Amino acid sequence: MTRRLICFVLLLVGLPFSSVSQAEPLPEYAMKAAFVYNFTLFTDWPALPNNTLQICTMESDALKQELEQFIENKPHGARLVIAKVSNLNAAKQCQALFLSEEDRQRIPGILASLERTPVLTITDVQGLVGKGAIIGMKIENKHIIFEVDSVAAKKSGLHLSAKLLNLAKIVY
């Protein structure tokens, strides 16, 4: 767990989108995918059906593609599945669901439907934490920062690690 925390902290504070040793900036969605994956490492679910942890996207093909680099990992000792879902019933089968700007029209209904369901909702759409989304990410000074709604997580039956909460810029 300590090794994971160190890696996560390095992602949070140490890796801007461009690095001195690299001429090319890191793709935004590669960084977001790393954060989404790491959020799952610091979240406990009531149960992982079939010992599977499923991270889902709805419309964000870019994030899904970047998340696939983690497919061989075993978060919480479980098999990792990366899926694109198209409806609420499928979203309820996910342990983590990333909602992007492409999902904006559907987000209020999605969040209302998932309230009190053990799905870690993560978004990069501003203003949704405190309105149903559990984790919100944004770019600030070429770094990704995040805020957490611990009350929504608790209502959903999720336990967020104190280490994760300490790294968040804002905790509700």
Short mmCIF file of C-alpha atoms in Angstrom, two decimals:
data_model
loop_
_atom_site.label_atom_id
_atom_site.label_comp_id
_atom_site.label_asym_id
_atom_site.label_seq_id
_atom_site.Cartn_x
_atom_site.Cartn_y
_atom_site.Cartn_z
CA MET A 1 0.00 0.00 0.00
CA THR A 2 2.88 2.38 0.76
CA ARG A 3 4.32 1.86 -2.71
CA ARG A 4 0.94 2.66 -4.26
CA LEU A 5 0.65 5.81 -2.16
CA ILE A 6 4.11 6.99 -3.26
CA CYS A 7 3.20 6.40 -6.91
CA PHE A 8 -0.08 8.23 -6.46
CA VAL A 9 1.57 11.19 -4.74
CA LEU A 10 4.12 11.38 -7.56
CA LEU A 11 1.27 11.50 -10.05
CA LEU A 12 -0.48 14.16 -8.01
CA VAL A 13 2.36 16.57 -7.35
CA GLY A 14 5.40 15.44 -9.26
CA LEU A 15 4.33 14.92 -12.81
CA PRO A 16 3.16 17.91 -14.79
CA PHE A 17 1.83 17.41 -18.28
CA SER A 18 5.30 18.09 -19.64
CA SER A 19 8.58 17.03 -18.15
CA VAL A 20 12.10 18.43 -18.43
CA SER A 21 13.31 15.13 -19.86
CA GLN A 22 10.50 14.91 -22.42
CA ALA A 23 9.85 17.25 -25.28
CA GLU A 24 6.31 15.93 -25.71
CA PRO A 25 3.66 16.76 -23.10
CA LEU A 26 1.93 13.82 -21.42
CA PRO A 27 -1.54 13.36 -22.86
CA GLU A 28 -4.26 14.70 -20.61
CA TYR A 29 -6.27 11.49 -20.71
CA ALA A 30 -3.23 9.35 -19.88
CA MET A 31 -2.86 11.34 -16.66
CA LYS A 32 -6.59 11.20 -15.93
CA ALA A 33 -6.61 7.43 -16.49
CA ALA A 34 -3.75 7.01 -14.02
CA PHE A 35 -5.67 9.02 -11.44
CA VAL A 36 -8.90 7.07 -12.02
CA TYR A 37 -7.05 3.78 -11.63
CA ASN A 38 -5.30 5.01 -8.47
CA PHE A 39 -8.60 6.23 -6.99
CA THR A 40 -9.80 2.61 -7.14
CA LEU A 41 -6.74 1.47 -5.18
CA PHE A 42 -7.74 3.73 -2.29
CA THR A 43 -11.44 2.80 -2.30
CA ASP A 44 -13.07 -0.20 -0.63
CA TRP A 45 -16.36 -1.63 -1.89
CA PRO A 46 -18.84 -3.70 0.13
CA ALA A 47 -18.15 -6.54 -2.33
CA LEU A 48 -16.41 -7.16 -5.66
CA PRO A 49 -18.74 -9.47 -7.63
CA ASN A 50 -16.87 -12.44 -9.10
CA ASN A 51 -13.67 -10.92 -7.69
CA THR A 52 -13.81 -8.35 -10.52
CA LEU A 53 -13.28 -4.60 -10.36
CA GLN A 54 -14.92 -2.91 -13.33
CA ILE A 55 -13.96 0.64 -14.32
CA CYS A 56 -16.40 2.09 -16.83
CA THR A 57 -16.81 5.06 -19.11
CA MET A 58 -19.92 6.15 -20.95
CA GLU A 59 -18.92 8.41 -23.82
CA SER A 60 -15.21 8.91 -23.20
CA ASP A 61 -13.40 6.63 -25.62
CA ALA A 62 -10.16 8.53 -24.96
CA LEU A 63 -10.18 7.66 -21.25
CA LYS A 64 -11.25 4.06 -21.89
CA GLN A 65 -8.34 3.61 -24.28
CA GLU A 66 -5.87 5.01 -21.72
CA LEU A 67 -7.33 2.88 -18.90
CA GLU A 68 -6.66 -0.26 -20.92
CA GLN A 69 -2.95 0.08 -20.14
CA PHE A 70 -3.80 -1.08 -16.58
CA ILE A 71 -5.71 -4.20 -17.68
CA GLU A 72 -3.04 -6.63 -16.44
CA ASN A 73 -3.08 -5.13 -12.93
CA LYS A 74 -4.93 -6.77 -10.05
CA PRO A 75 -6.41 -3.98 -7.88
CA HIS A 76 -7.51 -5.39 -4.52
CA GLY A 77 -6.40 -8.79 -5.87
CA ALA A 78 -9.31 -8.70 -8.32
CA ARG A 79 -9.47 -9.05 -12.08
CA LEU A 80 -9.66 -5.61 -13.72
CA VAL A 81 -12.22 -4.97 -16.46
CA ILE A 82 -12.37 -1.75 -18.47
CA ALA A 83 -15.75 -1.25 -20.15
CA LYS A 84 -17.76 1.30 -22.04
CA VAL A 85 -21.38 1.25 -20.91
CA SER A 86 -24.33 2.83 -22.64
CA ASN A 87 -27.16 2.66 -20.12
CA LEU A 88 -27.89 3.01 -16.41
CA ASN A 89 -28.41 -0.70 -15.77
CA ALA A 90 -24.93 -1.41 -17.11
CA ALA A 91 -23.49 1.52 -15.12
CA LYS A 92 -24.84 0.01 -11.90
CA GLN A 93 -22.64 -3.05 -12.53
CA CYS A 94 -19.48 -0.90 -12.48
CA GLN A 95 -17.39 -0.27 -9.40
CA ALA A 96 -16.07 3.01 -10.83
CA LEU A 97 -17.69 5.18 -13.50
CA PHE A 98 -15.99 8.10 -15.22
CA LEU A 99 -18.31 10.82 -16.50
CA SER A 100 -16.91 13.31 -19.00
CA GLU A 101 -18.03 16.44 -20.77
CA GLU A 102 -19.48 14.20 -23.51
CA ASP A 103 -21.91 12.82 -20.90
CA ARG A 104 -23.03 16.27 -19.70
CA GLN A 105 -26.68 16.02 -20.84
CA ARG A 106 -27.16 12.67 -19.08
CA ILE A 107 -25.13 13.33 -15.91
CA PRO A 108 -27.96 14.53 -13.59
CA GLY A 109 -30.01 11.40 -14.31
CA ILE A 110 -26.98 9.14 -14.02
CA LEU A 111 -25.94 10.58 -10.65
CA ALA A 112 -29.52 10.42 -9.31
CA SER A 113 -29.78 6.79 -10.43
CA LEU A 114 -26.48 5.81 -8.82
CA GLU A 115 -27.14 7.53 -5.49
CA ARG A 116 -26.73 4.98 -2.67
CA THR A 117 -25.25 2.47 -5.13
CA PRO A 118 -21.65 1.34 -4.54
CA VAL A 119 -20.30 2.98 -7.69
CA LEU A 120 -17.38 5.41 -7.37
CA THR A 121 -18.43 8.27 -9.66
CA ILE A 122 -15.50 10.27 -11.02
CA THR A 123 -15.76 13.25 -13.33
CA ASP A 124 -13.80 16.03 -14.96
CA VAL A 125 -16.97 18.10 -15.40
CA GLN A 126 -16.75 21.01 -12.98
CA GLY A 127 -19.36 21.63 -10.30
CA LEU A 128 -20.60 18.06 -9.82
CA VAL A 129 -18.88 17.17 -6.55
CA GLY A 130 -21.43 17.90 -3.86
CA LYS A 131 -24.19 17.22 -6.40
CA GLY A 132 -23.79 13.46 -6.58
CA ALA A 133 -20.32 12.87 -8.04
CA ILE A 134 -17.87 11.46 -5.51
CA ILE A 135 -14.58 12.61 -7.06
CA GLY A 136 -14.03 15.60 -9.34
CA MET A 137 -10.77 16.23 -11.20
CA LYS A 138 -9.50 19.35 -12.86
CA ILE A 139 -6.28 20.71 -14.27
CA GLU A 140 -4.63 23.49 -12.31
CA ASN A 141 -1.15 24.79 -13.18
CA LYS A 142 -0.56 21.81 -15.49
CA HIS A 143 -1.33 19.34 -12.68
CA ILE A 144 -4.44 17.34 -11.98
CA ILE A 145 -6.04 18.13 -8.66
CA PHE A 146 -9.15 16.58 -7.21
CA GLU A 147 -11.90 17.10 -4.69
CA VAL A 148 -13.90 14.43 -2.88
CA ASP A 149 -17.44 14.22 -1.52
CA SER A 150 -16.88 11.83 1.40
CA VAL A 151 -20.56 12.10 2.42
CA ALA A 152 -21.71 10.84 -1.00
CA ALA A 153 -19.12 8.05 -0.83
CA LYS A 154 -20.41 6.95 2.57
CA LYS A 155 -24.03 7.05 1.35
CA SER A 156 -22.95 4.80 -1.52
CA GLY A 157 -21.42 2.29 0.86
CA LEU A 158 -17.87 3.10 -0.22
CA HIS A 159 -14.94 3.59 2.11
CA LEU A 160 -12.31 6.06 0.89
CA SER A 161 -8.85 5.75 2.39
CA ALA A 162 -7.71 8.54 4.69
CA LYS A 163 -4.62 8.73 2.49
CA LEU A 164 -6.79 9.58 -0.51
CA LEU A 165 -8.75 12.16 1.45
CA ASN A 166 -5.51 13.79 2.65
CA LEU A 167 -4.35 14.20 -0.96
CA ALA A 168 -7.59 15.86 -2.08
CA LYS A 169 -7.58 19.63 -2.44
CA ILE A 170 -11.11 19.82 -0.99
CA VAL A 171 -13.10 17.22 0.98
CA TYR A 172 -16.83 17.69 1.53
#
